[in-house]
CSV table of C-alpha atoms in Angstrom, one decimal:
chain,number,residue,atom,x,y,z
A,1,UNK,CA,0.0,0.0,0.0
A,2,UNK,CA,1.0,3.6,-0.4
A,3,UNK,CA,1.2,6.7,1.3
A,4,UNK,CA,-2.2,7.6,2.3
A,5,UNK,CA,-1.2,11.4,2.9
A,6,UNK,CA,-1.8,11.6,-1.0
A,7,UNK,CA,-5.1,10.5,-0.9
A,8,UNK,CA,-8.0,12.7,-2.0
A,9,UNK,CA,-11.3,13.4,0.5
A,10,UNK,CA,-14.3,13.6,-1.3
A,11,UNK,CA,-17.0,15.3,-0.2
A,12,UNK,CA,-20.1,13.6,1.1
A,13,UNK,CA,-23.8,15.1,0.6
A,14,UNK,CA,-24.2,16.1,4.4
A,15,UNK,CA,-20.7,18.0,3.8
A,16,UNK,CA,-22.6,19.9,0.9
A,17,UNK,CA,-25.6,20.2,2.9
A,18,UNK,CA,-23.1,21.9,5.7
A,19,UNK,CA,-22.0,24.0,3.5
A,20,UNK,CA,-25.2,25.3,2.1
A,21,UNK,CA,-26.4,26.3,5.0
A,22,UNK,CA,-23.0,28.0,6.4
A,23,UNK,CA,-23.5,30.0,3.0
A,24,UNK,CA,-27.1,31.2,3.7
A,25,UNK,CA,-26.2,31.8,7.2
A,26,UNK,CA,-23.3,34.2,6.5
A,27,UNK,CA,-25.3,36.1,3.1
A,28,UNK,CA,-28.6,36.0,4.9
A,29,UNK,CA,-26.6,37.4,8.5
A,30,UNK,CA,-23.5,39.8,6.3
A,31,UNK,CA,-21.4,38.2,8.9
A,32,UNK,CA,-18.7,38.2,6.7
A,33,UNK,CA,-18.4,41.9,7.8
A,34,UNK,CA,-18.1,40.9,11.2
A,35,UNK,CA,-14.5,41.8,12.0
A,36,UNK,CA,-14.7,39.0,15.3
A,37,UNK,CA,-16.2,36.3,13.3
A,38,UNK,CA,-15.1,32.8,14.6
A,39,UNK,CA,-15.1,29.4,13.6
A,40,UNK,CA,-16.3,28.8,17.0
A,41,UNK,CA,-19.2,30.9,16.9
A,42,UNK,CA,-19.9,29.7,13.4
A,43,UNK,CA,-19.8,26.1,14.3
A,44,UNK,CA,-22.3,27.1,18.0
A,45,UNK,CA,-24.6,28.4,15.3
A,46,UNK,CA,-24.9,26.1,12.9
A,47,UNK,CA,-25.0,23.7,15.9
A,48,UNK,CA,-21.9,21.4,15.1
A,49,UNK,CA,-18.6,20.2,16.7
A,50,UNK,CA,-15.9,23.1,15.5
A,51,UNK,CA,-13.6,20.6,14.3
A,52,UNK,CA,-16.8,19.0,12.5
A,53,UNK,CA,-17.6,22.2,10.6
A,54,UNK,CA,-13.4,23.2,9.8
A,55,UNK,CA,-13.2,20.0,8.7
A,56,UNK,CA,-16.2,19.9,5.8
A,57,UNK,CA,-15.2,23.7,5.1
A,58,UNK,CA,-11.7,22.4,4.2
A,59,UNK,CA,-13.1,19.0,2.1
A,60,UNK,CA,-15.7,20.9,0.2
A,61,UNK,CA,-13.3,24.0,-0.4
A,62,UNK,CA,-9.9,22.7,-0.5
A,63,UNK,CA,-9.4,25.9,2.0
A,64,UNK,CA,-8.1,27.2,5.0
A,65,UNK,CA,-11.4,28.1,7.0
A,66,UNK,CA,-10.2,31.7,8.1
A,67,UNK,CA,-9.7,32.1,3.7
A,68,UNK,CA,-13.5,30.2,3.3
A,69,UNK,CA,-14.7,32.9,5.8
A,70,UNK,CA,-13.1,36.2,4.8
A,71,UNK,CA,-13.7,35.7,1.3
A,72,UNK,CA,-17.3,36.6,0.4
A,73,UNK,CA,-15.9,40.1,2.4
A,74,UNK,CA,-13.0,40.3,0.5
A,75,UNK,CA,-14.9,40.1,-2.7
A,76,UNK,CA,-17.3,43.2,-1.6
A,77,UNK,CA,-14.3,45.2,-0.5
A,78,UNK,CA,-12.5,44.9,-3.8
A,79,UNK,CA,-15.7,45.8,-5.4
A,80,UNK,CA,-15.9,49.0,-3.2
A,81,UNK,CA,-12.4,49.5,-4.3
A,82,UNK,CA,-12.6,49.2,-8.0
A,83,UNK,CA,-15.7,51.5,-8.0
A,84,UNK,CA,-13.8,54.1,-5.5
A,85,UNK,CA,-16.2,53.8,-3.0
A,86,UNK,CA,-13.6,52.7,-0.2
């Protein structure tokens, strides 16, 4: 057998469904513009295990969580940039 480091998770359907609803949480909340947003209290309101929720985030991604997170805000701050409203 081989080295299992290089072996590829694939996501499962409840990883997807995780994932849907961490997106509608954070559109339907903006907390991507929360500043103190943690995985913690992402994971306490979603009502999974942290390690549970970092975990899918970084299967169904292939990111970091803190880049998964800061991303959608990133997006509308470069916006805001590129139409000099920053």
């Amino acid at each position: 057998m081989g080295d299992t480091s290089d072996m590829v998770q694939v996501a499962s359907e409840e990883d997807t469904q995780i994932i849907d609803r961490l997106d509608a949480l954070m559109e339907q909340g903006r907390l991507y513009l929360d500043p103190d947003l943690t995985l913690t209290r992402l994971a306490r309101r979603l009502g999974l295990p942290v390690k549970t929720l970092s975990i899918v985030i970084n299967r169904v991604s292939g990111e970091y969580v803190s880049c998964y997170i800061n991303a959608p805000g990133s997006k509308l701050l470069a916006q805001h940039w590129s139409k000099g409203t920053v």
